[in-house]
Short mmCIF file of C-alpha atoms in Angstrom, two decimals:
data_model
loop_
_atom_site.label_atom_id
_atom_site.label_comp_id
_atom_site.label_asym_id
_atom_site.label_seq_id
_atom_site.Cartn_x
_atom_site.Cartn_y
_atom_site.Cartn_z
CA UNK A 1 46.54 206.39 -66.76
CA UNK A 2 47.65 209.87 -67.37
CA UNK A 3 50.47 211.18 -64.90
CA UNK A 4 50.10 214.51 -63.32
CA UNK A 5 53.42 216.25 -62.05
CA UNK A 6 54.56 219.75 -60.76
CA UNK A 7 58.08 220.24 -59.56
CA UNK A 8 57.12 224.09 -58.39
CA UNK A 9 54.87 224.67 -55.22
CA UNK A 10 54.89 227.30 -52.57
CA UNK A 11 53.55 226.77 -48.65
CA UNK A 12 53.75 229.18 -45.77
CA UNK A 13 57.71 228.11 -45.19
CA UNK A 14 58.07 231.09 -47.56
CA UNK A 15 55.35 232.91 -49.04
CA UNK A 16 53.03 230.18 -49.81
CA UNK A 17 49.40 229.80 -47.75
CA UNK A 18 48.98 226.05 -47.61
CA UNK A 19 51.14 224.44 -44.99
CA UNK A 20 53.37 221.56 -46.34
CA UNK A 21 50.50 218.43 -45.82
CA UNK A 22 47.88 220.73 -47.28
CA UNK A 23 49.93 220.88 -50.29
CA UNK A 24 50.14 217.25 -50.22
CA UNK A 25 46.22 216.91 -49.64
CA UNK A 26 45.52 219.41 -52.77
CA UNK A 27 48.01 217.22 -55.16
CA UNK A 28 45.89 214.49 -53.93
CA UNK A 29 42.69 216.04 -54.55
CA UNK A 30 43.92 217.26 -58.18
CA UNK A 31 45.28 213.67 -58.69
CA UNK A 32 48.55 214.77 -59.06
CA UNK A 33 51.35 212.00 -58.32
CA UNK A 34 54.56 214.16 -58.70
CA UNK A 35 55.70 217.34 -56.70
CA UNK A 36 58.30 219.38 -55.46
CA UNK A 37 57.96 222.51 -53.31
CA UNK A 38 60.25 225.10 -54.58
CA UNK A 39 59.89 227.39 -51.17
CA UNK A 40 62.23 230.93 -51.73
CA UNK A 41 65.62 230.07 -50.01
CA UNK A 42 64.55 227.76 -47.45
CA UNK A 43 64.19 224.09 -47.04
CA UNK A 44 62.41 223.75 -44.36
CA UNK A 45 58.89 222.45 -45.76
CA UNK A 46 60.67 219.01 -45.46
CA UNK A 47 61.31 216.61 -42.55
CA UNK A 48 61.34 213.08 -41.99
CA UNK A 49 57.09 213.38 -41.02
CA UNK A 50 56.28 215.39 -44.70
CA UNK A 51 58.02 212.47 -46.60
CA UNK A 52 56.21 209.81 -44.49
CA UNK A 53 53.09 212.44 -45.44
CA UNK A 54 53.49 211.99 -48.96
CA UNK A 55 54.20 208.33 -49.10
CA UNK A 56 50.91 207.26 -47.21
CA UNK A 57 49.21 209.77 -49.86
CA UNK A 58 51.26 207.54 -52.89
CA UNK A 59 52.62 211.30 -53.78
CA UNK A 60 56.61 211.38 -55.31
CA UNK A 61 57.78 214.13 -53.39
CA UNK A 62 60.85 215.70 -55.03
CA UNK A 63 63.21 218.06 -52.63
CA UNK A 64 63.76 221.17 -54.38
CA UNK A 65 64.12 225.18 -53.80
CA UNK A 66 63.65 227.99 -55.15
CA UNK A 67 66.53 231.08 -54.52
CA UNK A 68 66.34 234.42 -55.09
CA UNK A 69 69.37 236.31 -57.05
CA UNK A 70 69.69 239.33 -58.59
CA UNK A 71 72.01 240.45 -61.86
CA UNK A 72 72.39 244.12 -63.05
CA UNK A 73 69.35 244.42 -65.35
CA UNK A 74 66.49 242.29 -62.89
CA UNK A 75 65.96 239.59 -60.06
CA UNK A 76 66.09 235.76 -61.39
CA UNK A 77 65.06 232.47 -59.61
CA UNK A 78 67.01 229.49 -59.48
CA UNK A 79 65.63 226.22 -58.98
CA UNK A 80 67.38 223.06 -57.29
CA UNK A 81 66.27 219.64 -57.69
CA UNK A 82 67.04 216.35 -55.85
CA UNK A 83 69.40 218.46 -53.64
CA UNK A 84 71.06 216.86 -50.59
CA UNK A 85 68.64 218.12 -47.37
CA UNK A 86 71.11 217.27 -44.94
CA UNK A 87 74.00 218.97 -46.89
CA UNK A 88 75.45 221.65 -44.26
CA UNK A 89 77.20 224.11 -46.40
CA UNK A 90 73.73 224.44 -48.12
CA UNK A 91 71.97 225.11 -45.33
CA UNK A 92 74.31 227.64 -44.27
CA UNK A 93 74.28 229.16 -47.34
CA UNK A 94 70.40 229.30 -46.87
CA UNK A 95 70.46 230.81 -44.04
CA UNK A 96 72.92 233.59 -44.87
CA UNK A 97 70.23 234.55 -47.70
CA UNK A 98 67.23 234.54 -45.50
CA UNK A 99 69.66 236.63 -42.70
CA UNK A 100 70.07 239.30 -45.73
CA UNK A 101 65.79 239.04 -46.22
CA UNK A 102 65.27 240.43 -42.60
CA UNK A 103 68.13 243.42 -43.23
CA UNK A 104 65.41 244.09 -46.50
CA UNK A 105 62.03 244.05 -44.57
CA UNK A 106 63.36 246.15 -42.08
CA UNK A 107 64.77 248.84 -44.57
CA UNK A 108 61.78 248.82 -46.31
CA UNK A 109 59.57 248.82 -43.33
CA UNK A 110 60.47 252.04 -42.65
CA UNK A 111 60.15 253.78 -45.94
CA UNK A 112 56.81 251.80 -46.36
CA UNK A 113 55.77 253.47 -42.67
CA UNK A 114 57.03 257.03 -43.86
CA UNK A 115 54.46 256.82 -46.39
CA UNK A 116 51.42 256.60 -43.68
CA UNK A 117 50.97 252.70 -43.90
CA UNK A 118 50.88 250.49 -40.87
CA UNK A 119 52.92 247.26 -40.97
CA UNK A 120 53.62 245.27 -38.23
CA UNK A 121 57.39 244.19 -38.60
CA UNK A 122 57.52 242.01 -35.35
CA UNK A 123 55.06 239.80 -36.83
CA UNK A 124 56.83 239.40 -40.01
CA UNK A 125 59.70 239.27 -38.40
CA UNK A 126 58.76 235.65 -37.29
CA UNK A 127 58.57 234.26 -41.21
CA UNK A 128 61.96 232.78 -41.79
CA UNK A 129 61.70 233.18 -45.27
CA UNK A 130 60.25 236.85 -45.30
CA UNK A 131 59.59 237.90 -48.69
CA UNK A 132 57.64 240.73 -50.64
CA UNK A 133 54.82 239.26 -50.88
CA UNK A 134 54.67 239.07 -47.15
CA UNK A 135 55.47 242.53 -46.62
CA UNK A 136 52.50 243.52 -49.33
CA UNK A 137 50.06 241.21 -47.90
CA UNK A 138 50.52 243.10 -44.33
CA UNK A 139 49.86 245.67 -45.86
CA UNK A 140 47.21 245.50 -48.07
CA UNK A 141 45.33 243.18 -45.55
CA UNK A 142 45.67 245.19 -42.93
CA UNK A 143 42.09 247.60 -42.51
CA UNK A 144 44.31 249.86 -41.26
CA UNK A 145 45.53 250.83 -44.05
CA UNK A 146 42.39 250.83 -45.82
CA UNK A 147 41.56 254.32 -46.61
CA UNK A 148 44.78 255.59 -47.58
CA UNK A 149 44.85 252.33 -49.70
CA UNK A 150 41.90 253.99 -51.24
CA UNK A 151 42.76 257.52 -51.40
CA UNK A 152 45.88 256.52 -53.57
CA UNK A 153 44.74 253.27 -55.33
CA UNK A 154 41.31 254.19 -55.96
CA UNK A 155 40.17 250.68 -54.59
CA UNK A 156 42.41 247.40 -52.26
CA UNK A 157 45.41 246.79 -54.69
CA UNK A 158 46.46 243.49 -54.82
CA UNK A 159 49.90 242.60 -52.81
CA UNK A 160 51.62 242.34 -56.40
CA UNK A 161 50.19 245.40 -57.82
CA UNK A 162 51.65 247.10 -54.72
CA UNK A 163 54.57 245.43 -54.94
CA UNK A 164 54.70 247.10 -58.59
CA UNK A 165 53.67 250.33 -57.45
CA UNK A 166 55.36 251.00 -54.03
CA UNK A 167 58.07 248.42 -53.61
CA UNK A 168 59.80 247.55 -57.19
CA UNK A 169 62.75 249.58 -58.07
CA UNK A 170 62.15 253.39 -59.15
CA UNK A 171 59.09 252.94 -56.60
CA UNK A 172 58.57 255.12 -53.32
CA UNK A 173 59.55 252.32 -51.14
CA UNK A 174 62.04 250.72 -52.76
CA UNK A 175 65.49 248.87 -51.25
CA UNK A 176 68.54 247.32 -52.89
CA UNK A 177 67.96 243.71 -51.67
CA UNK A 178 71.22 242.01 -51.04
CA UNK A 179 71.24 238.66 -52.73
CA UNK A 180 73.02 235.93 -54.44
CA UNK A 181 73.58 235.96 -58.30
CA UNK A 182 72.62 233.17 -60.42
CA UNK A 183 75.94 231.87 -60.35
CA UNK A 184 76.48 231.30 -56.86
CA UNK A 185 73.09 230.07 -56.77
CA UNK A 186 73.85 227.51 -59.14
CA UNK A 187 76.56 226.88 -57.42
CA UNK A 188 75.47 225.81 -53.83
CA UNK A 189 72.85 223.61 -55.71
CA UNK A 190 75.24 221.63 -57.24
CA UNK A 191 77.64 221.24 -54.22
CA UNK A 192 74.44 219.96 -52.56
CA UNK A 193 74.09 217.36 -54.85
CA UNK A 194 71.26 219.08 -57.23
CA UNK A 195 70.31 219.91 -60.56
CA UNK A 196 70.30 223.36 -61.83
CA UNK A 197 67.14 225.36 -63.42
CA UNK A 198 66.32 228.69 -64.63
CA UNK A 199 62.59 229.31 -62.95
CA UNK A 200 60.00 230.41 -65.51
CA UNK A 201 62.17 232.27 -68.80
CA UNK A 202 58.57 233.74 -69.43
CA UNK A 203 58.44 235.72 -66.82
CA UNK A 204 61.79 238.05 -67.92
CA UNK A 205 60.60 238.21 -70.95
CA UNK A 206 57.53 239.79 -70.60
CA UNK A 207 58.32 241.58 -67.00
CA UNK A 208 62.04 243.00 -67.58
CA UNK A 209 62.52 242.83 -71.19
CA UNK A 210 65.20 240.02 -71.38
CA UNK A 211 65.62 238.62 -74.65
CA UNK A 212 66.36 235.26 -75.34
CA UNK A 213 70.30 235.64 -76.43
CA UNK A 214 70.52 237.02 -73.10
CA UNK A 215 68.56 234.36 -71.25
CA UNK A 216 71.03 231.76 -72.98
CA UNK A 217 74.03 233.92 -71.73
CA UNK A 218 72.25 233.70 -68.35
CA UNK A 219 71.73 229.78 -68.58
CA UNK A 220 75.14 229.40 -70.02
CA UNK A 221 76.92 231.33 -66.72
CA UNK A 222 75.14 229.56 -64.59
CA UNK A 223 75.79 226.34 -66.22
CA UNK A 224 72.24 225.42 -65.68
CA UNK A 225 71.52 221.83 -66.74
CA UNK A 226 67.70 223.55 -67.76
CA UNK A 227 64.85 225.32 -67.42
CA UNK A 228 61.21 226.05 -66.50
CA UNK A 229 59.65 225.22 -69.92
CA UNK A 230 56.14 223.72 -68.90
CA UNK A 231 54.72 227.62 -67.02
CA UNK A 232 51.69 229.44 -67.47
CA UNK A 233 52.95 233.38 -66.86
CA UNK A 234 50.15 235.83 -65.60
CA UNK A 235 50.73 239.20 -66.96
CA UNK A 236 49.79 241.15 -63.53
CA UNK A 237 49.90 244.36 -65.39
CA UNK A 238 47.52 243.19 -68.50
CA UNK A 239 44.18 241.50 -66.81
CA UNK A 240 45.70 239.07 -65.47
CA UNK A 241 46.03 237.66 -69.06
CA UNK A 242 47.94 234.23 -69.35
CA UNK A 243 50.44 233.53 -71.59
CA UNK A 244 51.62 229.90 -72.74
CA UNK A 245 54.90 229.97 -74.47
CA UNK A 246 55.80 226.41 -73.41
CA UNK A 247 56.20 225.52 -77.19
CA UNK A 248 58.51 228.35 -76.86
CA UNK A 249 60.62 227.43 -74.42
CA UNK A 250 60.60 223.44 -75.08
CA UNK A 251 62.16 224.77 -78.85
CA UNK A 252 64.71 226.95 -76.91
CA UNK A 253 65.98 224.00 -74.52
CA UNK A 254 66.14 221.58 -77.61
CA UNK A 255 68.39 224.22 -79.60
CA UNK A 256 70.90 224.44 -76.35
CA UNK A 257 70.99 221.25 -74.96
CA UNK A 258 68.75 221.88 -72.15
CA UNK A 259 66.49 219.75 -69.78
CA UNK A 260 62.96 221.17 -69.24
CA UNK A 261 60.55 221.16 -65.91
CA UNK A 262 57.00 221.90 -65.41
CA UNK A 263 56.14 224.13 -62.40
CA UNK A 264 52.62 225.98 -61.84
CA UNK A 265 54.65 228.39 -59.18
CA UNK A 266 51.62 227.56 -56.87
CA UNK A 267 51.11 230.02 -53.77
CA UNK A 268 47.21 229.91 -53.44
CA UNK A 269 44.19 230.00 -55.06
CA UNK A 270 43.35 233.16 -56.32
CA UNK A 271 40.93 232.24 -59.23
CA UNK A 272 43.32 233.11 -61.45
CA UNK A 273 47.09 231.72 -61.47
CA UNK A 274 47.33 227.87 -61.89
CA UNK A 275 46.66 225.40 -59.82
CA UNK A 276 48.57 222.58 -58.42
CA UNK A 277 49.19 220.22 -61.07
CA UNK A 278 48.24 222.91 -63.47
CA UNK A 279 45.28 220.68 -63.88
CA UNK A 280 43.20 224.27 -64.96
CA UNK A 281 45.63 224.55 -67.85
CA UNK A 282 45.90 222.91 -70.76
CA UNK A 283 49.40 221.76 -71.30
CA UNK A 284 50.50 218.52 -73.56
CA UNK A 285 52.17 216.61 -71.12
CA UNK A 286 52.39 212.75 -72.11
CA UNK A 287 53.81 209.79 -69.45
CA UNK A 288 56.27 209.53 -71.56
CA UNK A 289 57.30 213.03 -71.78
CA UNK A 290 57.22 213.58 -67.85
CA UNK A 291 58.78 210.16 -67.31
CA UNK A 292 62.09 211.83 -69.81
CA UNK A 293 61.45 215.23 -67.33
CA UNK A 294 62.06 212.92 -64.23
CA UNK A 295 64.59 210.89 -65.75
CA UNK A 296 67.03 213.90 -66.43
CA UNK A 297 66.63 215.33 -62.99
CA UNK A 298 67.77 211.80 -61.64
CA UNK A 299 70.80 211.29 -63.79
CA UNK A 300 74.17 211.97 -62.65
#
């Protein structure tokens, strides 16, 4: 019987849409036997009842996160996997970083407003784990904003293309976000316990121009143990086009010594970006190969 796994999955603890159960009832549905959700700088998805959750539903749930650092040239993700939940320098360290996200959306709140939009800051100012995609969503969702939306878009962007447009760096609203780098990152994952992995190389490829010497200087001061080989990138800025340089990637880890992990980077359906268990891909992944993926996130 063919094993389906993904060790990367959003819910609305960050900026995900399906609570943490739902996530569980969609592996289910896509026959998926293997998660992790990789919420942004929070582990709060888990608790004694989600586990429980999970085991009733015969689904391996894997703790994990997903935190957000920045270096000089872009922003990079760092996964952590089979961390210690109950580790309390972790958590602290957590919460520090999602402090630092509600000194960002209220900076940027206030450009955003000086630019006509409405955006209603006390409400996001209830999501622990405020990100940019919940600041866009307001946003964009908001019929409020609709006409100017219009009058400058042409049309109802999406919450990444304004993102892109109005939030990124050199943009109208744009803030210096405060965060971790990749080092620290790495390193409160493995005080907690966890394994180290740079999320999705694709993605800094194509989006900020990293090469791949410098991704291996970026694995290499992190000390990363691997990275996010198995991930279908969606080029936001090309038609949504997906790109799958997994053969890539599994090449590069080989070269350096590297573990690999499959993620779809799930945060709802939008017709387009994968699915849980990247079961609307097609991606090689034997039992035998996933069994090796598991096996080198459990080793000490």
């Amino acid at each position: 019987m063919e094993t389906k796994i993904d060790l990367h999955i959003h819910t609305n603890k960050s900026d995900g849409k399906l609570s943490p159960k739902e996530v569980i009832d969609e592996a289910v549905k896509n026959k998926v036997s293997i998660v992790a959700i990789a919420d942004h700088d929070t582990i709060d998805a888990y608790s004694d009842e989600i586990f429980n959750y999970a085991k009733e539903k015969n689904i391996n749930l894997i703790p994990a996160v997903e935190i957000s650092t920045k270096t000089k040239k872009c922003g990079i993700h760092v996964l952590g996997y089979n961390i210690d939940l109950n580790n309390e320098d972790f958590r602290n360290d957590l919460f520090k970083l999602r402090n630092a996200r509600h000194d960002y959306l209220h900076n940027v709140a206030e450009k955003i407003s000086a630019l006509g939009y409405i955006i209603d800051v006390e409400s996001l100012d209830k999501i622990d784990a405020v990100t940019k995609a919940h600041i866009a969503s307001n946003v964009v969702d908001n019929p409020l904003n609709e006409k100017l939306l219009k009058e400058r878009f042409g049309y109802i962007p999406s919450r990444g293309e304004y993102i892109e447009t109005i939030m990124n760096e050199g943009c109208p609203a744009y803030v210096e976000k405060k965060t971790a780098t990749p080092s620290l990152a790495a390193d409160m994952i493995r005080k907690a316990g966890g394994k180290v992995v740079l999320a999705h190389p694709v993605a800094y490829t194509y989006e900020d121009g990293l090469t791949e010497d410098e991704i291996l200087n970026l694995v290499n001061e992190m000390k990363a143990d691997g990275i996010e080989a198995n991930y279908i990138y969606v080029q936001r800025s090309n038609n949504n086009k997906k790109i799958d340089d997994t053969k890539k990637w599994i090449k590069f880890a080989d070269e350096h010594n590297l573990i690999t992990t499959i993620g779809s980077d799930f945060h709802n359906d939008d017709g387009i970006s994968p699915l849980i268990g990247l079961v609307n891909e097609e991606l090689d992944l034997t039992n035998s190969y996933i069994n090796q993926v598991l096996n080198n996130l459990n080793s000490n």
